[in-house]
CSV table of C-alpha atoms in Angstrom, one decimal:
chain,number,residue,atom,x,y,z
X,1,MET,CA,-30.5,17.7,-75.2
X,2,SER,CA,-27.4,15.3,-75.9
X,3,GLN,CA,-26.4,14.4,-79.4
X,4,ASN,CA,-25.5,10.5,-80.5
X,5,PRO,CA,-21.7,11.0,-81.6
X,6,PRO,CA,-21.6,10.8,-86.0
X,7,ALA,CA,-22.1,7.2,-87.4
X,8,ARG,CA,-18.5,6.0,-89.2
X,9,THR,CA,-18.5,6.2,-92.9
X,10,LYS,CA,-15.4,4.0,-92.8
X,11,PRO,CA,-14.0,1.2,-90.4
X,12,ALA,CA,-12.6,2.7,-87.0
X,13,ARG,CA,-8.2,2.1,-86.9
X,14,ILE,CA,-7.5,0.6,-83.9
X,15,LEU,CA,-3.3,0.6,-83.6
X,16,VAL,CA,-2.1,-2.9,-81.3
X,17,VAL,CA,1.4,-2.1,-79.9
X,18,GLU,CA,2.2,-5.7,-78.5
X,19,ASP,CA,5.8,-7.5,-79.0
X,20,ALA,CA,4.4,-11.2,-79.0
X,21,ASN,CA,3.4,-12.2,-82.1
X,22,ILE,CA,1.1,-14.5,-81.1
X,23,ILE,CA,-1.0,-12.0,-79.1
X,24,ALA,CA,-1.0,-9.3,-81.4
X,25,LEU,CA,-2.3,-11.7,-84.9
X,26,ALA,CA,-5.3,-12.9,-82.0
X,27,MET,CA,-6.6,-9.1,-81.1
X,28,SER,CA,-5.6,-8.1,-84.9
X,29,TYR,CA,-8.0,-11.2,-86.1
X,30,ALA,CA,-10.7,-10.3,-83.1
X,31,LEU,CA,-11.0,-6.6,-84.1
X,32,GLU,CA,-10.8,-7.5,-87.8
X,33,GLY,CA,-13.5,-9.7,-87.4
X,34,ALA,CA,-15.8,-6.9,-86.0
X,35,GLY,CA,-15.2,-4.7,-88.4
X,36,PHE,CA,-12.1,-2.5,-87.3
X,37,HIS,CA,-9.2,-1.7,-89.2
X,38,VAL,CA,-6.2,-2.7,-87.2
X,39,GLU,CA,-2.2,-1.8,-87.4
X,40,LEU,CA,0.3,-3.3,-85.9
X,41,ALA,CA,3.5,-1.8,-83.8
X,42,ALA,CA,5.8,-4.3,-81.7
X,43,ASP,CA,7.6,-1.8,-79.3
X,44,GLY,CA,6.8,1.6,-78.0
X,45,GLU,CA,9.2,3.4,-80.4
X,46,GLU,CA,7.6,1.9,-82.9
X,47,CYS,CA,4.0,2.9,-82.2
X,48,ILE,CA,5.4,7.1,-81.6
X,49,VAL,CA,6.3,6.6,-85.8
X,50,LYS,CA,3.5,5.2,-86.5
X,51,VAL,CA,1.0,7.6,-84.3
X,52,ARG,CA,2.7,10.2,-85.9
X,53,GLU,CA,2.5,9.8,-89.4
X,54,ASP,CA,-0.9,8.3,-89.2
X,55,LEU,CA,-3.1,9.2,-86.5
X,56,PRO,CA,-5.3,6.4,-85.1
X,57,ASP,CA,-8.1,6.3,-83.6
X,58,LEU,CA,-7.6,4.3,-81.0
X,59,ILE,CA,-4.5,2.8,-79.2
X,60,LEU,CA,-4.0,-0.5,-77.7
X,61,LEU,CA,-0.5,-0.6,-76.0
X,62,ASP,CA,0.9,-3.4,-73.6
X,63,ILE,CA,3.3,-2.3,-71.1
X,64,MET,CA,6.4,-4.7,-70.9
X,65,MET,CA,7.8,-4.4,-74.2
X,66,PRO,CA,11.6,-3.7,-75.3
X,67,LYS,CA,13.4,-0.6,-76.5
X,68,MET,CA,10.0,1.3,-75.0
X,69,ASN,CA,7.5,0.4,-72.5
X,70,GLY,CA,3.9,1.3,-72.5
X,71,ILE,CA,4.1,3.9,-69.7
X,72,GLU,CA,6.8,6.2,-71.4
X,73,ALA,CA,5.6,5.6,-74.9
X,74,LEU,CA,2.2,7.2,-73.2
X,75,LYS,CA,3.6,9.9,-71.3
X,76,ILE,CA,5.2,10.7,-75.1
X,77,LEU,CA,2.0,10.7,-76.2
X,78,ARG,CA,0.2,13.3,-73.6
X,79,ALA,CA,2.8,15.3,-74.0
X,80,ASP,CA,2.2,16.0,-77.9
X,81,GLU,CA,-0.7,18.2,-78.2
X,82,LYS,CA,-1.9,16.6,-81.3
X,83,THR,CA,-2.3,13.1,-79.2
X,84,LYS,CA,-2.4,14.2,-76.0
X,85,ASP,CA,-6.4,13.7,-75.9
X,86,LEU,CA,-6.2,10.2,-78.3
X,87,PRO,CA,-8.0,6.8,-76.7
X,88,VAL,CA,-5.6,4.6,-75.3
X,89,ILE,CA,-6.5,1.0,-73.6
X,90,VAL,CA,-3.6,-0.7,-71.7
X,91,CYS,CA,-3.7,-4.1,-72.1
X,92,SER,CA,-1.1,-6.3,-69.7
X,93,ALA,CA,-0.4,-9.2,-68.0
X,94,LYS,CA,0.6,-7.0,-64.9
X,95,ASP,CA,-2.0,-6.3,-62.9
X,96,PHE,CA,-0.6,-4.6,-60.1
X,97,LYS,CA,-1.4,-1.0,-58.6
X,98,THR,CA,1.5,0.8,-59.3
X,99,GLU,CA,0.7,-0.3,-63.0
X,100,ARG,CA,-3.2,0.6,-63.1
X,101,GLN,CA,-1.9,4.4,-61.2
X,102,ALA,CA,0.4,5.5,-64.0
X,103,ALA,CA,-2.0,4.1,-66.4
X,104,ALA,CA,-4.8,6.1,-65.0
X,105,GLU,CA,-3.4,9.3,-64.2
X,106,LEU,CA,-2.1,9.0,-67.8
X,107,GLY,CA,-5.7,9.0,-68.8
X,108,ALA,CA,-5.6,5.7,-70.0
X,109,LEU,CA,-9.5,4.9,-70.8
X,110,ASP,CA,-9.3,1.1,-69.5
X,111,TYR,CA,-6.8,-1.3,-67.6
X,112,LEU,CA,-7.3,-4.9,-69.8
X,113,ILE,CA,-5.5,-8.0,-68.0
X,114,LYS,CA,-4.5,-10.7,-70.5
X,115,PRO,CA,-5.3,-13.4,-71.3
X,116,PHE,CA,-9.1,-11.9,-72.6
X,117,ASN,CA,-12.1,-12.7,-74.0
X,118,PRO,CA,-12.0,-11.4,-77.7
X,119,ALA,CA,-15.5,-10.9,-77.2
X,120,ASP,CA,-14.6,-8.6,-73.9
X,121,LEU,CA,-12.0,-6.6,-76.0
X,122,VAL,CA,-14.3,-5.6,-79.2
X,123,ARG,CA,-17.0,-4.8,-76.2
X,124,LYS,CA,-14.2,-2.4,-74.4
X,125,VAL,CA,-12.9,-0.9,-78.0
X,126,SER,CA,-16.5,-0.2,-79.4
X,127,ALA,CA,-17.4,1.4,-76.3
X,128,ALA,CA,-14.2,3.6,-75.9
X,129,LEU,CA,-14.9,4.5,-79.7
X,130,GLY,CA,-18.5,5.0,-78.4
X,131,GLY,CA,-20.4,2.8,-80.4
X,132,THR,CA,-22.1,-0.4,-79.8
X,133,MET,CA,-20.3,-2.5,-81.3
X,134,VAL,CA,-20.3,-6.2,-80.6
X,135,ALA,CA,-18.3,-9.5,-81.9
X,136,ASP,CA,-19.3,-11.6,-84.2
X,137,ALA,CA,-19.3,-15.3,-84.3
X,138,ARG,CA,-15.6,-15.5,-85.9
X,139,VAL,CA,-15.0,-13.3,-82.2
X,140,ALA,CA,-15.8,-15.9,-79.6
X,141,GLY,CA,-14.0,-18.5,-81.6
X,142,ALA,CA,-11.0,-16.2,-81.5
X,143,GLY,CA,-10.1,-18.4,-78.4
X,144,VAL,CA,-6.0,-17.7,-78.3
X,145,LEU,CA,-7.1,-14.8,-76.1
X,146,SER,CA,-10.0,-16.6,-74.1
X,147,ALA,CA,-8.9,-16.8,-70.4
X,148,SER,CA,-11.6,-19.3,-70.5
X,149,ALA,CA,-8.8,-21.7,-71.3
X,150,VAL,CA,-7.2,-20.9,-68.1
X,151,PRO,CA,-8.3,-22.4,-64.7
X,152,ILE,CA,-9.7,-20.1,-63.0
X,153,SER,CA,-7.3,-21.3,-59.5
X,154,TYR,CA,-4.8,-23.7,-60.4
X,155,GLN,CA,-4.3,-25.6,-56.8
X,156,PRO,CA,-2.4,-28.5,-57.0
X,157,VAL,CA,-1.7,-31.5,-54.3
X,158,LEU,CA,0.9,-32.9,-53.5
X,159,ASP,CA,0.9,-36.6,-54.1
X,160,THR,CA,2.4,-38.5,-50.9
X,161,ARG,CA,1.6,-41.9,-52.3
X,162,ARG,CA,5.3,-41.3,-54.4
X,163,THR,CA,8.6,-42.9,-53.2
X,164,HIS,CA,10.1,-40.3,-51.0
X,165,PHE,CA,12.6,-40.2,-48.2
X,166,THR,CA,13.2,-38.6,-45.0
X,167,LEU,CA,15.5,-37.3,-42.9
X,168,TRP,CA,14.2,-37.6,-38.8
X,169,GLY,CA,17.8,-37.4,-37.7
X,170,THR,CA,21.3,-35.7,-39.2
X,171,ARG,CA,23.0,-35.0,-36.0
X,172,GLY,CA,26.6,-37.1,-35.9
X,173,SER,CA,28.2,-38.6,-31.8
X,174,THR,CA,24.9,-37.1,-29.7
X,175,PRO,CA,22.3,-35.3,-30.0
X,176,THR,CA,22.2,-31.1,-29.7
X,177,VAL,CA,20.2,-28.8,-28.5
X,178,GLY,CA,19.3,-24.9,-28.3
X,179,HIS,CA,18.5,-22.2,-30.7
X,180,ARG,CA,22.1,-22.9,-33.0
X,181,PHE,CA,20.7,-25.5,-34.1
X,182,GLN,CA,18.0,-25.3,-34.9
X,183,ARG,CA,17.4,-24.9,-38.8
X,184,TYR,CA,19.2,-28.6,-39.1
X,185,GLY,CA,17.8,-30.3,-35.9
X,186,GLY,CA,20.1,-32.3,-33.3
X,187,ASN,CA,19.0,-35.5,-33.6
X,188,THR,CA,21.1,-38.8,-34.8
X,189,SER,CA,21.0,-41.1,-37.4
X,190,CYS,CA,17.7,-41.8,-38.9
X,191,MET,CA,16.0,-41.8,-42.2
X,192,SER,CA,12.4,-43.6,-43.4
X,193,PHE,CA,12.2,-44.6,-47.0
X,194,SER,CA,8.8,-45.0,-48.5
X,195,VAL,CA,7.9,-47.5,-51.0
X,196,GLY,CA,3.7,-47.1,-51.9
X,197,ASN,CA,2.8,-49.7,-49.0
X,198,ASP,CA,6.4,-50.2,-48.1
X,199,LEU,CA,8.4,-48.0,-44.5
X,200,LEU,CA,11.9,-49.0,-44.8
X,201,ILE,CA,13.9,-47.2,-41.6
X,202,PHE,CA,17.7,-46.5,-41.8
X,203,ASP,CA,19.1,-46.5,-38.7
X,204,ALA,CA,17.5,-45.8,-34.8
X,205,GLY,CA,19.3,-42.6,-33.8
X,206,SER,CA,17.1,-40.2,-31.4
X,207,GLY,CA,15.4,-39.2,-34.8
X,208,ILE,CA,13.0,-42.3,-34.3
X,209,ARG,CA,11.7,-41.2,-31.2
X,210,GLU,CA,9.5,-38.3,-33.7
X,211,LEU,CA,9.3,-40.9,-36.9
X,212,GLY,CA,7.4,-43.6,-34.2
X,213,ASN,CA,5.5,-41.0,-33.5
X,214,HIS,CA,4.2,-40.1,-36.9
X,215,ILE,CA,3.9,-44.2,-38.2
X,216,LEU,CA,1.2,-44.2,-35.1
X,217,GLU,CA,-0.9,-41.5,-37.0
X,218,GLY,CA,-1.6,-44.7,-39.9
X,219,GLY,CA,-1.9,-47.8,-36.9
X,220,PRO,CA,-0.1,-51.2,-37.2
X,221,ARG,CA,2.2,-52.3,-40.3
X,222,LYS,CA,5.1,-54.1,-41.2
X,223,LEU,CA,8.2,-52.2,-40.8
X,224,HIS,CA,12.0,-52.9,-42.2
X,225,LEU,CA,14.6,-51.3,-39.7
X,226,PHE,CA,18.3,-51.7,-40.8
X,227,ILE,CA,21.0,-50.8,-38.8
X,228,THR,CA,24.5,-49.5,-39.8
X,229,HIS,CA,26.2,-49.6,-37.0
X,230,THR,CA,25.5,-50.5,-33.1
X,231,HIS,CA,27.3,-46.8,-32.2
X,232,TRP,CA,25.8,-45.5,-29.5
X,233,ASP,CA,24.2,-42.7,-31.7
X,234,HIS,CA,22.6,-45.1,-34.5
X,235,ILE,CA,20.5,-46.8,-31.9
X,236,GLN,CA,20.0,-44.8,-28.7
X,237,GLY,CA,16.7,-43.9,-30.2
X,238,PHE,CA,15.3,-47.5,-30.0
X,239,PRO,CA,13.8,-47.4,-26.8
X,240,PHE,CA,12.1,-44.9,-27.7
X,241,PHE,CA,10.0,-46.4,-30.7
X,242,THR,CA,6.8,-46.7,-29.5
X,243,PRO,CA,5.4,-49.2,-32.7
X,244,ALA,CA,7.6,-51.7,-31.1
X,245,TYR,CA,5.8,-51.7,-28.2
X,246,LEU,CA,2.6,-51.9,-29.3
X,247,PRO,CA,0.3,-55.4,-31.1
X,248,GLY,CA,0.0,-55.4,-34.8
X,249,PHE,CA,3.5,-53.9,-35.9
X,250,ASP,CA,5.6,-56.4,-37.6
X,251,ILE,CA,9.0,-55.3,-37.0
X,252,THR,CA,12.4,-56.6,-38.5
X,253,VAL,CA,15.7,-55.2,-37.7
X,254,TYR,CA,18.6,-56.0,-40.2
X,255,GLY,CA,21.9,-55.7,-39.6
X,256,SER,CA,25.6,-57.2,-39.6
X,257,THR,CA,27.2,-59.7,-37.5
X,258,GLY,CA,29.1,-57.5,-35.6
X,259,PHE,CA,32.4,-59.0,-33.7
X,260,GLY,CA,31.0,-59.9,-30.9
X,261,LYS,CA,27.2,-60.0,-29.5
X,262,ASN,CA,24.8,-61.0,-31.9
X,263,LEU,CA,22.1,-58.0,-33.0
X,264,GLU,CA,19.7,-59.0,-30.9
X,265,ALA,CA,22.0,-59.1,-28.0
X,266,LEU,CA,23.2,-55.6,-28.2
X,267,PHE,CA,19.4,-54.0,-28.9
X,268,ARG,CA,18.6,-56.5,-25.8
X,269,GLY,CA,21.5,-55.0,-23.4
X,270,GLN,CA,20.3,-51.1,-24.0
X,271,LEU,CA,17.5,-52.5,-22.6
X,272,ASP,CA,19.0,-53.5,-19.7
X,273,ARG,CA,17.2,-52.8,-16.6
X,274,ASP,CA,20.2,-50.7,-14.9
X,275,TYR,CA,19.7,-48.5,-17.9
X,276,PHE,CA,16.1,-48.6,-19.0
X,277,PRO,CA,12.6,-48.6,-17.2
X,278,VAL,CA,11.4,-50.9,-19.4
X,279,GLN,CA,12.8,-54.4,-21.2
X,280,MET,CA,12.7,-55.7,-24.4
X,281,GLU,CA,9.8,-57.9,-22.9
X,282,ASP,CA,7.5,-55.4,-22.6
X,283,MET,CA,7.3,-54.2,-26.7
X,284,ARG,CA,4.6,-56.2,-27.8
X,285,SER,CA,5.0,-55.9,-31.4
X,286,ASN,CA,6.5,-59.2,-33.7
X,287,LEU,CA,9.9,-57.8,-33.0
X,288,ARG,CA,12.8,-60.8,-34.7
X,289,PHE,CA,15.9,-59.5,-36.0
X,290,GLN,CA,17.9,-60.9,-38.7
X,291,HIS,CA,21.4,-60.7,-40.1
X,292,ILE,CA,22.1,-59.0,-43.5
X,293,SER,CA,24.1,-61.8,-46.1
X,294,ASP,CA,25.4,-61.4,-49.4
X,295,LYS,CA,22.2,-62.0,-51.0
X,296,PRO,CA,20.1,-58.5,-51.4
X,297,VAL,CA,17.2,-57.7,-49.4
X,298,GLU,CA,13.9,-58.0,-51.2
X,299,ILE,CA,11.0,-55.7,-50.1
X,300,GLY,CA,8.2,-55.3,-52.4
X,301,ASN,CA,9.8,-54.0,-55.6
X,302,VAL,CA,12.8,-52.4,-53.2
X,303,ARG,CA,16.0,-53.7,-53.5
X,304,VAL,CA,18.3,-53.4,-50.0
X,305,THR,CA,22.1,-54.0,-51.2
X,306,TRP,CA,25.4,-53.4,-48.7
X,307,GLU,CA,28.6,-52.5,-48.5
X,308,PHE,CA,31.2,-52.1,-45.4
X,309,SER,CA,32.4,-48.2,-44.9
X,310,HIS,CA,35.3,-47.6,-43.5
X,311,HIS,CA,34.5,-47.0,-39.5
X,312,PRO,CA,34.8,-49.2,-36.8
X,313,LEU,CA,32.9,-51.9,-36.0
X,314,PRO,CA,31.5,-53.7,-39.3
X,315,THR,CA,30.1,-50.7,-40.2
X,316,VAL,CA,28.0,-50.5,-43.8
X,317,GLY,CA,26.3,-48.3,-46.2
X,318,TYR,CA,22.8,-49.5,-47.8
X,319,LYS,CA,22.0,-48.6,-51.4
X,320,VAL,CA,18.3,-49.1,-51.9
X,321,GLU,CA,17.2,-49.0,-55.5
X,322,THR,CA,13.3,-48.9,-56.4
X,323,GLY,CA,13.8,-50.1,-60.7
X,324,GLU,CA,14.1,-46.1,-61.5
X,325,GLN,CA,15.9,-44.2,-58.4
X,326,SER,CA,19.0,-45.4,-56.4
X,327,VAL,CA,19.9,-43.8,-52.6
X,328,VAL,CA,22.6,-44.5,-50.7
X,329,TRP,CA,22.2,-44.4,-47.2
X,330,MET,CA,26.5,-44.5,-45.4
X,331,PRO,CA,26.4,-41.7,-42.8
X,332,ASP,CA,29.4,-42.9,-41.3
X,333,ASP,CA,32.9,-43.5,-43.3
X,334,GLU,CA,36.2,-42.6,-43.0
X,335,PHE,CA,37.1,-42.2,-47.0
X,336,LEU,CA,41.1,-42.1,-47.5
X,337,GLN,CA,42.2,-42.0,-43.8
X,338,GLY,CA,44.8,-40.0,-42.8
X,339,TYR,CA,45.0,-38.1,-46.2
X,340,THR,CA,44.9,-34.7,-46.0
X,341,GLY,CA,46.1,-33.1,-49.4
X,342,ALA,CA,44.5,-31.8,-52.2
X,343,PRO,CA,41.4,-34.0,-53.9
X,344,HIS,CA,42.5,-32.4,-57.2
X,345,ALA,CA,44.9,-35.3,-58.2
X,346,LEU,CA,43.4,-38.5,-57.2
X,347,SER,CA,41.8,-40.5,-59.0
X,348,ARG,CA,40.7,-44.2,-58.9
X,349,TYR,CA,43.9,-45.8,-59.9
X,350,HIS,CA,45.7,-43.4,-57.1
X,351,PRO,CA,47.5,-45.8,-54.7
X,352,GLN,CA,45.4,-43.6,-52.0
X,353,VAL,CA,42.1,-44.5,-53.4
X,354,ALA,CA,43.3,-48.2,-54.1
X,355,PRO,CA,42.1,-49.7,-50.8
X,356,PHE,CA,38.6,-47.8,-51.1
X,357,GLU,CA,37.8,-49.0,-54.7
X,358,LYS,CA,34.9,-51.5,-53.2
X,359,ILE,CA,33.1,-48.0,-51.7
X,360,VAL,CA,33.8,-46.2,-54.6
X,361,SER,CA,32.0,-49.1,-56.8
X,362,PHE,CA,29.3,-49.2,-54.0
X,363,LEU,CA,28.4,-45.5,-54.9
X,364,ASN,CA,29.0,-45.5,-58.5
X,365,GLY,CA,26.7,-43.5,-60.7
X,366,VAL,CA,24.2,-43.1,-57.3
X,367,ASP,CA,21.3,-40.7,-58.0
X,368,VAL,CA,21.1,-39.9,-54.0
X,369,VAL,CA,24.2,-40.4,-51.8
X,370,LEU,CA,23.2,-39.7,-47.9
X,371,HIS,CA,27.0,-39.2,-47.2
X,372,GLU,CA,28.8,-37.6,-43.9
X,373,ALA,CA,32.0,-34.9,-44.1
X,374,GLN,CA,31.7,-34.4,-39.8
X,375,TYR,CA,35.3,-32.7,-40.2
X,376,MET,CA,36.4,-29.6,-41.9
X,377,ALA,CA,40.5,-30.0,-43.5
X,378,ASP,CA,41.4,-28.0,-40.3
X,379,GLU,CA,39.8,-30.1,-37.7
X,380,TYR,CA,40.4,-33.6,-39.3
X,381,PRO,CA,44.3,-33.9,-39.1
X,382,SER,CA,43.6,-34.1,-35.3
X,383,ARG,CA,40.6,-36.8,-35.6
X,384,ILE,CA,41.9,-39.1,-38.1
X,385,GLY,CA,41.3,-43.0,-37.1
X,386,TRP,CA,37.9,-41.8,-35.8
X,387,GLY,CA,36.0,-42.9,-38.4
X,388,HIS,CA,34.9,-39.9,-40.0
X,389,CYS,CA,35.5,-38.2,-43.7
X,390,SER,CA,37.1,-34.9,-43.9
X,391,LEU,CA,34.7,-32.6,-46.2
X,392,PRO,CA,38.4,-32.4,-49.4
X,393,ASN,CA,37.7,-36.2,-49.2
X,394,ALA,CA,34.2,-36.5,-49.2
X,395,CYS,CA,33.9,-34.4,-52.4
X,396,ALA,CA,36.5,-36.9,-54.1
X,397,LEU,CA,34.6,-40.0,-53.5
X,398,MET,CA,31.5,-38.1,-55.3
X,399,LYS,CA,33.8,-37.1,-57.9
X,400,LEU,CA,35.2,-40.4,-58.5
X,401,ALA,CA,32.4,-42.8,-57.7
X,402,ARG,CA,30.1,-40.1,-60.6
X,403,VAL,CA,28.0,-39.8,-57.6
X,404,GLN,CA,24.3,-37.7,-59.0
X,405,ARG,CA,23.5,-35.7,-55.8
X,406,TRP,CA,25.1,-35.5,-52.0
X,407,ILE,CA,22.7,-34.5,-49.4
X,408,VAL,CA,25.4,-34.7,-46.3
X,409,THR,CA,24.9,-35.6,-42.8
X,410,HIS,CA,26.1,-36.9,-39.5
X,411,HIS,CA,27.1,-33.1,-39.1
X,412,ASP,CA,28.9,-32.4,-36.1
X,413,PRO,CA,28.0,-31.5,-32.3
X,414,MET,CA,30.2,-28.4,-32.3
X,415,HIS,CA,28.7,-27.3,-35.9
X,416,ASP,CA,25.8,-25.1,-35.6
X,417,ASP,CA,23.4,-23.6,-38.2
X,418,VAL,CA,25.7,-20.2,-39.1
X,419,PHE,CA,28.7,-22.8,-39.4
X,420,LEU,CA,27.3,-25.1,-41.4
X,421,ASP,CA,26.1,-22.8,-43.9
X,422,ARG,CA,29.7,-21.8,-44.4
X,423,LYS,CA,30.3,-25.0,-44.9
X,424,LEU,CA,28.0,-26.0,-47.4
X,425,CYS,CA,29.0,-22.8,-49.7
X,426,LEU,CA,33.0,-24.3,-49.1
X,427,THR,CA,31.3,-27.7,-50.2
X,428,ARG,CA,30.2,-26.3,-53.5
X,429,GLN,CA,33.2,-24.5,-54.1
X,430,ILE,CA,35.3,-27.5,-53.6
X,431,LEU,CA,33.3,-29.6,-55.9
X,432,GLU,CA,33.9,-27.1,-58.4
X,433,ASP,CA,37.2,-27.0,-58.3
X,434,ILE,CA,37.3,-30.6,-58.9
X,435,GLY,CA,35.1,-30.7,-61.7
X,436,HIS,CA,32.2,-32.1,-60.6
X,437,ALA,CA,29.9,-29.3,-59.2
X,438,ILE,CA,26.5,-31.6,-58.7
X,439,PRO,CA,23.7,-30.2,-56.5
X,440,VAL,CA,24.6,-30.6,-53.5
X,441,SER,CA,22.6,-29.6,-49.7
X,442,HIS,CA,22.8,-30.9,-46.0
X,443,GLY,CA,20.8,-32.6,-44.7
X,444,PHE,CA,18.1,-31.7,-41.8
X,445,ASP,CA,15.5,-33.1,-39.5
X,446,GLY,CA,12.6,-33.4,-41.6
X,447,MET,CA,13.9,-33.1,-45.0
X,448,THR,CA,11.6,-34.9,-47.2
X,449,GLU,CA,12.7,-35.8,-50.3
X,450,PHE,CA,10.4,-36.7,-53.2
X,451,LEU,CA,11.9,-39.6,-56.3
């Protein structure tokens, strides 16, 4: 016949071993409110000292603590004849099989996961001591340990209505294909910028085809297409831009006046029967062309301004300002044309920099700049005058203009994924060397950034 455990003549002594003060105090509050006597230890070493000084009735033992963790302390207790059978409940935020198994092998009575309900703590302690104690009202109100304040499953959802831009093409000169170009992609220049219901598009390289397919999912809408210049890699995707062929879409194409043909004539020319099976007359959208002027283009709450970049043809870069953030798209720009020296000593007053002051001012203090750095330093001397920037010169521009963040685009078609990875490491090194260690990354097809 089983016998009930003898009634206690004095409160059971509980040693709470916990290095987080707020948790230790909350446990103490809950247990003392239920009639237990509580002492505290802040780490495994202090636990061993206190146990040897005065043996408690039960230990509540954390695992991750300074000086000595809970598992090490438990091993020492089990190796001592006086404490080998001392009741221990492990209390930890680590809910892993390895920790649970280690505690069980060392004879822990239970394993309580933090955060836990104070009433559960008291019930487990009472059960471990062979009693039937339950928590009183004070315990139920000790909410510091309660898991009820923690969501069962936090599942945030991305708010795609926020202002953001997406890169649809980041390659320069010509598209690239093959397994060596999968990570960064092979489409030529195209970026979309979304603010509320307004969609702005920058350049119409081969990446605009995929953008067009994406736009179709939302149905007809108003689109604004800004062209930096009409070199082939910045307009070659336009004939494959499906929204241009569909009624209901309203598309305005913006660009500079050029040296000869106007903007519409240049786009119409690429759809000549000798080059393409359909012509501009087959485009059923409301399509119109507008030359940019000195006045900003205002689209909803967005302000678009421009500045000439250093590239053959009247080539421009665009600045998009939303009132809170500024982004510059300048994929083609041979900053410091012909300069092959180190970027360290350059200042805005340097004779080499002076001719490019307008570009520096245009980029000054911008939050995010998408700008090229197509050539490595050893490649650039044989490509001077081609209209593209060397990596050191581009780094100098970021410092001179005090740019906050740089996304490198217009990657050379000869630079594969492995090459671009190493190039990015060098870019960060140069920026650090010249005292402008800003966040920098390589753009890739599909990259989306929320502002």
